[in-house]
Amino acid sequence: MKEQEKLNFISLAKKIALLGGEEALSYFRHPNLRVDTKGSDIFDPVTEADIASEDKMRSYIQQIRPDDTILGEERGVSEGSSDFTWVLDPIDGTRAFISGIPVWTVLVSLSQNSVPILGVIYQPFTKEFFVGGLGVSDYTCKGFSTESIARKCGSLSKAFLSSTFPEIGTEFERKAFEGVASKVKLCRYGMDAYAYALLATGHLDIVVEAGLKSYDVQAPIAVIEAAGGIMTDWKGGPATNGGRVLACGDELVHKIALEMLSINI
Amino acid sequence: MKEQEKLNFISLAKKIALLGGEEALSYFRHPNLRVDTKGSDIFDPVTEADIASEDKMRSYIQQIRPDDTILGEERGVSEGSSDFTWVLDPIDGTRAFISGIPVWTVLVSLSQNSVPILGVIYQPFTKEFFVGGLGVSDYTCKGFSTESIARKCGSLSKAFLSSTFPEIGTEFERKAFEGVASKVKLCRYGMDAYAYALLATGHLDIVVEAGLKSYDVQAPIAVIEAAGGIMTDWKGGPATNGGRVLACGDELVHKIALEMLSINI
């Protein structure tokens, strides 16, 4: 791909995230926001904001690049004829969104022949863009821009870990998670993809998750790998389909955490 | 107290929080931030930013109101001769601060003859002020201002709960917490005083905590009570000294949660 084409894709991906984010933000903290649940057993919230945000992004993509495939959390697949697929999560962290906490994000990623090549994680309230792929790894916020570099913390005992546990996962998965969590310096909870963004920018060292979907992980994988981090499933294989995920800034720490997770499940 | 004096105090309290917040923000997400620990058993972080922020606030108060008492988390008490005491927590949520998560806050409160009369919760990265007391209950953010009103969710099963558990508390306290947590609609973790601010603005319904200090609760009490919420210890008594704390937007839900907490401990 030529340099100019790469830059065009990066700029377009950010524009798509911005449009979806502005739409979602217009519903954020509104007292009358309509919240439904997807799950029958657990409270898996979805709001009118998720749907409005995804529709906004889809219609813009269809206008600019009508031949590309679109896969979105809320509206599913619109098959295209080109090599490119846009994967959209209009609000990643809907629990945070409906609780007024500004750590939900909009996820936009681009795949070429099923390989993720670009990811954008955008937080609309703080106006933070985390972008990775096509030769770029950067953080921008209201005119300030810096390169994103994942941190090498050196050991598990120095690591800051983030996870959606204790809320998610089976009993076995939770035990595996707790095995790792009990060895780290600090745990943080409930951030969804914002945690991957903080890992890519060198503020967190490990993210452990389970039960993820493809649209939850595509953008984070691109952002983390561009920043020099590593993101796999709990067996060290590709994380592109979601499921159980382990992301680390430091490859050595990833190796140790991986061993603990696979022993414990 | 005269209206003008109230307004002066509100304006001063916000200015103090702003000064401390700007100072703390200058250290936020810096790769070389020095982090020490206060605890010997657990990792209880304190940073150079906590100390610099408190020093900034103390020196401004001493300049503007030299006769007032100051009580700060990091530097302790400077006895004054007036009826007024400023209680300062320069960075509430140091764990979030050192992890790059913008939910830490600066807490400033004012007591008259040991009664909290005004509280400010300030988040410097998002520039959000949550103010309560002296006839005011409001949220302001970059020119936008609105009245803060706590939500009446009606029942435990509809409530959004926030807590620092599972990280904190004794085993008994954790069991008591889990008794309440298992009955609510949604739990969020790790927000410290930002959770009280979201309760006062009607986005969360319950905050359950243990092991708090006086400087952790003084500002939140003023902010929550001004917004029509209620904040007590786990026996329904005053929460002003910290310890085990229960805050609710809805008095009815507070009564139910209180019964569950006191049965379980």
XYZ file of C-alpha atoms in Angstrom:
530
model
C 0.000 0.000 0.000
C 1.304 3.466 -0.910
C 2.060 6.011 1.833
C -0.729 8.319 0.726
C -3.260 5.503 0.768
C -2.172 4.575 4.299
C -2.607 8.158 5.458
C -6.020 8.319 3.811
C -7.126 5.167 5.619
C -5.853 6.479 8.983
C -7.596 9.777 8.486
C -10.809 8.044 7.401
C -10.763 5.634 10.363
C -10.391 8.545 12.781
C -13.205 10.432 11.036
C -15.496 7.390 11.329
C -14.694 7.031 15.050
C -15.237 10.747 15.567
C -18.669 10.659 13.900
C -19.777 7.613 15.907
C -18.327 9.115 19.070
C -20.062 12.472 18.652
C -23.343 10.647 18.163
C -22.842 8.452 21.238
C -21.698 11.431 23.286
C -24.958 13.251 22.565
C -26.694 10.517 24.625
C -24.047 10.262 27.375
C -25.395 11.040 30.877
C -28.869 11.791 29.546
C -31.397 10.966 32.270
C -33.891 9.463 29.820
C -31.487 7.235 27.884
C -33.297 4.034 26.886
C -31.409 0.957 28.100
C -32.372 -2.575 27.021
C -30.642 -5.844 27.754
C -29.368 -8.391 25.254
C -28.854 -11.237 27.687
C -31.611 -13.228 29.315
C -29.541 -14.413 32.309
C -27.249 -11.457 32.829
C -27.691 -7.724 32.400
C -25.963 -7.081 29.056
C -27.007 -3.528 28.298
C -27.516 -1.975 24.895
C -28.796 1.550 24.413
C -30.289 3.660 21.671
C -26.883 5.392 21.636
C -25.081 2.178 20.547
C -27.435 1.832 17.610
C -27.404 5.504 16.602
C -23.607 5.604 16.763
C -23.214 2.484 14.608
C -25.755 3.727 12.043
C -23.879 7.014 11.758
C -20.579 5.219 11.115
C -22.077 2.704 8.663
C -23.769 5.348 6.547
C -20.541 7.389 6.332
C -18.497 4.344 5.280
C -21.127 3.392 2.690
C -20.936 6.900 1.293
C -17.122 7.115 1.117
C -16.219 3.469 0.388
C -19.349 1.707 -0.889
C -17.472 -1.485 -1.897
C -16.046 -2.308 1.546
C -17.565 -4.860 3.905
C -18.872 -3.585 7.258
C -19.166 -5.689 10.400
C -20.786 -3.933 13.370
C -21.755 -5.128 16.828
C -25.366 -3.989 16.560
C -26.273 -4.341 12.864
C -24.134 -7.308 11.777
C -22.538 -7.697 8.342
C -23.048 -5.736 5.121
C -21.069 -7.691 2.533
C -18.917 -5.673 0.125
C -16.812 -6.615 -2.888
C -13.424 -5.074 -1.994
C -10.589 -6.630 0.063
C -11.383 -4.318 2.982
C -13.607 -4.821 6.037
C -14.480 -2.186 8.627
C -15.160 -3.647 12.069
C -17.156 -1.356 14.372
C -17.989 -1.388 18.056
C -20.082 1.765 18.488
C -19.823 1.784 22.306
C -17.329 -0.578 23.871
C -18.040 -0.425 27.599
C -21.773 0.139 27.617
C -21.834 -0.524 31.394
C -19.480 2.413 31.916
C -21.484 4.481 29.412
C -24.794 4.048 31.242
C -23.079 4.765 34.583
C -21.701 8.118 33.415
C -18.048 6.999 33.549
C -15.890 8.405 30.725
C -13.932 5.214 29.976
C -16.195 3.782 27.259
C -14.820 3.990 23.728
C -15.704 3.754 20.062
C -13.740 1.059 18.217
C -13.007 1.202 14.500
C -10.711 -1.226 12.767
C -9.815 -2.036 9.207
C -8.909 -5.500 7.907
C -7.466 -6.373 4.526
C -8.236 -9.940 3.431
C -9.197 -10.719 7.054
C -5.911 -9.398 8.517
C -6.369 -6.405 10.881
C -4.120 -3.613 9.625
C -5.420 -0.545 11.469
C -7.218 0.200 14.724
C -8.669 3.301 16.371
C -9.813 3.501 19.988
C -11.625 6.804 20.612
C -12.949 8.250 23.875
C -15.349 11.037 22.918
C -15.755 12.750 26.329
C -12.004 13.232 26.777
C -11.446 13.520 22.978
C -8.622 10.964 23.065
C -7.607 9.031 19.937
C -5.400 5.942 20.219
C -4.332 4.843 16.744
C -2.174 1.908 15.663
C -1.260 0.299 12.362
C -0.162 1.209 8.801
C 3.132 2.491 10.190
C 1.584 4.625 12.918
C 1.344 4.287 16.723
C 0.064 7.443 18.295
C -2.052 9.179 20.892
C -3.753 12.468 20.107
C -5.905 14.648 22.317
C -7.091 18.124 21.444
C -4.062 19.142 19.398
C -1.516 17.275 21.541
C 0.077 14.285 19.858
C 2.684 11.753 20.954
C 3.995 8.355 19.921
C 2.438 5.410 21.805
C 4.983 2.947 23.182
C 3.974 0.030 25.395
C 5.949 -0.279 28.667
C 8.392 -3.108 29.466
C 7.719 -3.612 33.182
C 10.130 -6.556 33.428
C 8.250 -8.769 35.891
C 4.785 -9.786 37.018
C 5.369 -8.324 40.479
C 5.813 -4.843 38.980
C 2.840 -5.086 36.628
C -0.371 -3.030 36.639
C -3.210 -5.278 35.464
C -6.669 -4.431 34.179
C -9.652 -6.698 33.661
C -13.411 -6.850 33.536
C -13.223 -9.684 36.084
C -14.723 -10.260 38.653
C -17.825 -9.545 36.540
C -17.180 -11.841 33.609
C -16.072 -15.366 32.888
C -16.764 -18.897 34.026
C -15.547 -20.185 37.395
C -12.492 -21.764 35.756
C -11.675 -18.584 33.885
C -12.001 -16.577 37.074
C -9.607 -18.889 38.920
C -7.095 -18.578 36.102
C -7.454 -14.799 36.181
C -7.055 -14.719 39.971
C -3.860 -16.745 39.704
C -2.307 -13.954 37.661
C -4.033 -11.106 39.523
C -2.670 -12.299 42.871
C 0.923 -11.885 41.609
C 0.762 -8.353 40.186
C 1.348 -5.001 41.857
C -2.010 -3.393 41.127
C -5.387 -4.356 39.632
C -7.913 -2.064 37.976
C -11.393 -3.114 36.870
C -14.168 -2.255 34.447
C -12.459 -0.330 31.693
C -13.062 -2.473 28.607
C -11.066 -1.244 25.569
C -9.851 1.889 27.334
C -7.533 -0.480 29.217
C -5.956 -1.662 25.956
C -5.433 1.985 25.023
C -3.689 2.626 28.360
C -1.552 -0.461 27.800
C -0.489 0.793 24.367
C 0.463 4.165 25.872
C 2.571 2.615 28.644
C 0.317 3.158 31.681
C -0.851 -0.430 32.208
C 1.086 -3.651 31.678
C -1.424 -6.511 31.422
C -5.027 -6.887 30.316
C -6.734 -10.247 30.943
C -10.217 -10.834 29.563
C -12.605 -13.639 28.619
C -15.800 -13.903 26.601
C -14.846 -11.245 24.078
C -16.193 -10.902 20.556
C -14.297 -10.221 17.358
C -15.408 -6.541 17.289
C -14.061 -6.074 20.864
C -10.504 -7.053 19.968
C -9.748 -6.071 16.355
C -8.948 -2.405 17.037
C -7.072 -3.152 20.316
C -4.853 -5.766 18.593
C -3.763 -3.247 15.943
C -3.195 -0.484 18.521
C -1.229 -2.705 20.927
C 0.929 -4.411 18.305
C 1.810 -1.057 16.715
C 2.938 0.150 20.160
C 5.257 -2.859 20.573
C 2.944 -4.877 22.814
C 1.587 -8.373 22.338
C -2.008 -9.632 22.368
C -2.958 -13.311 22.056
C -5.503 -15.774 23.340
C -4.750 -17.699 26.567
C -2.830 -20.339 24.599
C -0.600 -17.881 22.779
C -2.553 -18.134 19.503
C -4.183 -15.274 17.572
C -6.719 -13.206 19.520
C -8.524 -11.964 16.401
C -11.698 -13.900 17.102
C -12.022 -12.724 20.703
C -12.726 -15.233 23.462
C -10.028 -15.378 26.154
C -7.494 -12.633 25.643
C -4.136 -11.706 27.186
C -2.437 -8.434 26.247
C 0.937 -7.326 27.611
C 3.400 -4.520 26.993
C 6.321 -6.782 27.813
C 6.841 -10.034 25.923
C 8.587 -11.622 28.924
C 5.645 -10.862 31.200
C 3.297 -12.179 28.511
C 5.181 -15.500 28.524
C 4.922 -15.830 32.328
C 1.242 -14.841 32.468
C 0.447 -17.218 29.609
C 1.964 -20.148 31.508
C -0.089 -19.302 34.598
C -3.313 -18.966 32.620
C -2.885 -22.262 30.766
C -1.948 -24.183 33.946
C -4.991 -22.864 35.740
C -7.654 -23.698 33.141
C -23.540 33.465 56.809
C -24.291 36.209 54.290
C -24.919 35.335 50.629
C -21.775 37.117 49.473
C -19.647 35.277 52.012
C -21.084 31.947 50.817
C -20.274 32.787 47.213
C -16.760 33.820 48.197
C -16.213 30.513 49.972
C -17.525 28.529 46.980
C -15.339 30.437 44.583
C -12.315 30.034 46.863
C -12.879 26.286 47.323
C -13.046 25.812 43.540
C -9.907 27.895 43.071
C -8.043 25.773 45.645
C -9.141 22.554 43.920
C -8.167 24.000 40.542
C -4.669 24.909 41.757
C -4.107 21.492 43.331
C -5.582 19.803 40.273
C -3.404 21.676 37.780
C -0.352 20.720 39.831
C -1.356 17.046 40.005
C -2.241 17.020 36.300
C 1.274 18.147 35.391
C 2.489 14.766 36.735
C -0.352 12.657 35.291
C 0.829 9.943 32.863
C 4.466 10.992 33.180
C 6.676 7.937 32.613
C 9.120 8.922 35.366
C 6.587 9.697 38.106
C 8.033 8.654 41.478
C 5.672 6.264 43.287
C 6.243 5.203 46.903
C 4.062 3.099 49.153
C 2.657 4.033 52.544
C 1.583 0.560 53.607
C 3.958 -2.199 54.638
C 1.548 -5.083 53.891
C -0.362 -3.683 50.948
C 0.587 -1.438 48.049
C -0.803 1.925 49.180
C 0.741 4.299 46.651
C 1.665 7.922 47.203
C 3.434 9.996 44.572
C 5.380 13.222 44.348
C 2.235 14.598 42.658
C 0.124 14.052 45.825
C 2.604 16.057 47.868
C 3.127 18.826 45.287
C -0.638 19.227 44.858
C -1.277 19.472 48.604
C 1.583 21.952 49.085
C 0.164 24.161 46.335
C -3.288 24.179 47.966
C -1.953 24.756 51.492
C 0.208 27.682 50.495
C -2.703 29.349 48.679
C -5.039 28.909 51.662
C -2.378 30.257 54.035
C -2.016 33.288 51.808
C -5.749 34.042 51.443
C -7.058 32.860 54.840
C -4.096 32.608 57.234
C -6.296 32.054 60.311
C -8.059 28.905 59.078
C -7.047 25.384 60.084
C -5.826 23.064 57.314
C -6.024 19.278 57.437
C -4.417 17.476 54.502
C -3.849 13.813 53.744
C -0.104 14.167 53.168
C 0.991 16.985 55.503
C -1.406 16.631 58.429
C -2.814 19.534 60.477
C -1.825 23.213 60.553
C -3.844 24.619 63.449
C -5.559 27.966 62.882
C -7.540 30.297 65.145
C -10.766 30.797 63.122
C -13.914 28.592 63.108
C -13.028 27.226 59.680
C -11.108 24.121 58.630
C -10.097 23.201 55.087
C -9.847 19.448 54.531
C -7.742 18.447 51.530
C -7.179 15.217 49.657
C -4.738 16.222 46.904
C -5.260 13.048 44.844
C -8.143 10.804 45.812
C -7.684 7.654 43.763
C -3.904 7.460 43.547
C -4.194 3.929 42.094
C -6.198 5.314 39.163
C -3.764 8.244 38.893
C -0.687 6.051 38.529
C -2.529 3.824 36.023
C -3.378 6.741 33.710
C -7.146 6.512 34.327
C -8.908 9.904 34.485
C -11.198 9.125 37.443
C -8.942 10.375 40.253
C -10.024 13.635 41.862
C -8.923 16.494 44.082
C -11.086 16.888 47.198
C -11.527 20.189 49.006
C -13.985 20.689 51.809
C -14.736 23.382 54.328
C -15.979 22.795 57.868
C -17.280 25.379 60.300
C -16.886 24.333 63.941
C -16.291 20.754 62.737
C -19.488 20.651 60.629
C -18.816 20.130 56.866
C -20.576 22.950 55.017
C -19.048 22.822 51.539
C -17.394 20.232 49.306
C -15.689 20.275 45.931
C -14.779 17.184 43.904
C -12.608 18.144 40.938
C -11.340 15.977 38.078
C -8.532 17.931 36.377
C -8.160 15.898 33.147
C -11.832 16.257 32.246
C -12.088 19.677 33.974
C -15.215 18.631 35.878
C -16.244 20.374 39.100
C -18.840 18.811 41.416
C -19.796 21.317 44.120
C -22.225 20.970 47.017
C -23.105 23.050 50.070
C -23.813 26.662 51.100
C -27.008 26.579 49.034
C -25.405 25.193 45.898
C -25.476 21.784 44.183
C -23.917 21.919 40.788
C -21.794 20.365 38.081
C -19.639 22.513 35.843
C -17.374 21.520 32.994
C -15.678 23.931 30.607
C -18.418 26.557 30.625
C -21.325 24.109 30.882
C -23.164 24.174 34.186
C -26.146 22.262 35.544
C -27.797 21.533 38.866
C -26.781 18.224 40.460
C -29.710 16.095 41.616
C -29.255 12.575 42.971
C -31.482 9.911 41.357
C -34.290 8.055 43.120
C -33.963 4.586 41.632
C -36.753 3.129 43.809
C -35.345 -0.330 44.515
C -32.126 -2.245 45.018
C -32.757 -4.322 41.889
C -32.651 -1.195 39.727
C -29.579 0.283 41.394
C -26.145 0.934 39.875
C -23.545 0.388 42.604
C -19.920 1.470 42.823
C -17.223 0.357 45.223
C -13.508 -0.105 45.691
C -14.245 -3.715 46.733
C -12.990 -6.371 45.919
C -9.678 -4.614 46.690
C -10.447 -3.260 50.125
C -11.961 -4.364 53.406
C -11.795 -7.220 55.847
C -13.402 -10.572 55.065
C -16.512 -9.624 57.048
C -16.777 -6.290 55.281
C -16.412 -7.981 51.915
C -19.190 -10.442 52.727
C -21.450 -7.587 53.768
C -20.623 -5.736 50.563
C -21.256 -8.823 48.452
C -24.664 -9.252 50.076
C -25.701 -5.862 48.700
C -23.750 -6.178 45.426
C -25.495 -9.445 44.547
C -28.899 -7.695 44.608
C -28.195 -4.679 42.396
C -28.474 -4.287 38.648
C -24.891 -3.254 37.913
C -21.567 -2.922 39.765
C -18.663 -0.672 38.883
C -15.255 -0.717 40.596
C -12.232 1.414 41.383
C -13.492 4.964 41.106
C -12.931 6.373 44.599
C -14.534 9.833 45.026
C -15.468 10.143 41.357
C -18.194 7.605 42.184
C -19.679 9.952 44.802
C -19.662 12.699 42.185
C -21.544 10.453 39.752
C -24.009 9.582 42.507
C -24.658 13.276 43.191
C -25.277 13.870 39.478
C -27.750 10.992 39.154
C -25.672 8.424 37.241
C -25.004 5.970 40.074
C -27.297 4.976 42.944
C -25.172 3.386 45.678
C -21.587 3.664 46.839
C -20.376 1.165 49.465
C -16.907 1.566 50.949
C -14.831 0.598 53.983
C -11.569 1.751 55.521
C -11.988 5.394 54.540
C -10.356 8.372 56.219
C -11.922 11.670 57.199
C -10.349 13.494 54.226
C -11.868 10.895 51.830
C -15.445 11.603 52.879
C -15.820 15.258 53.909
C -16.186 16.689 50.389
C -18.364 13.783 49.142
C -20.765 14.170 52.111
C -21.350 17.855 51.320
C -21.734 17.194 47.578
C -24.124 14.251 48.032
C -26.293 15.850 50.701
C -26.627 19.052 48.654
C -27.839 16.917 45.713
C -30.542 15.305 47.877
C -28.684 12.068 48.568
C -27.750 10.483 51.869
C -24.368 9.317 53.179
C -23.862 7.553 56.505
C -21.744 4.856 58.081
C -22.971 1.219 57.939
C -25.060 1.761 61.076
C -26.838 4.870 59.808
C -24.717 7.258 61.893
C -22.598 10.158 60.639
C -19.969 9.260 58.037
C -17.805 12.303 58.774
C -14.946 10.301 60.282
C -14.748 7.828 57.383
C -14.546 4.089 58.082
C -17.424 2.111 56.568
C -19.548 4.294 54.347
C -22.865 3.913 52.509
C -24.058 6.615 50.112
C -27.349 6.478 48.217
C -29.371 8.778 46.013
C -32.623 7.272 47.255
C -33.413 7.243 50.984
C -35.555 4.107 50.600
C -32.710 2.190 48.953
C -30.374 3.480 51.658
C -32.654 1.983 54.322
C -32.716 -1.425 52.607
C -28.952 -1.505 51.949
C -28.292 -0.431 55.532
C -30.287 -3.356 56.899
C -28.374 -5.789 54.691
C -25.005 -4.365 55.690
C -25.723 -4.453 59.417
C -27.112 -8.007 59.289
C -24.060 -9.229 57.423
C -21.363 -7.799 59.692
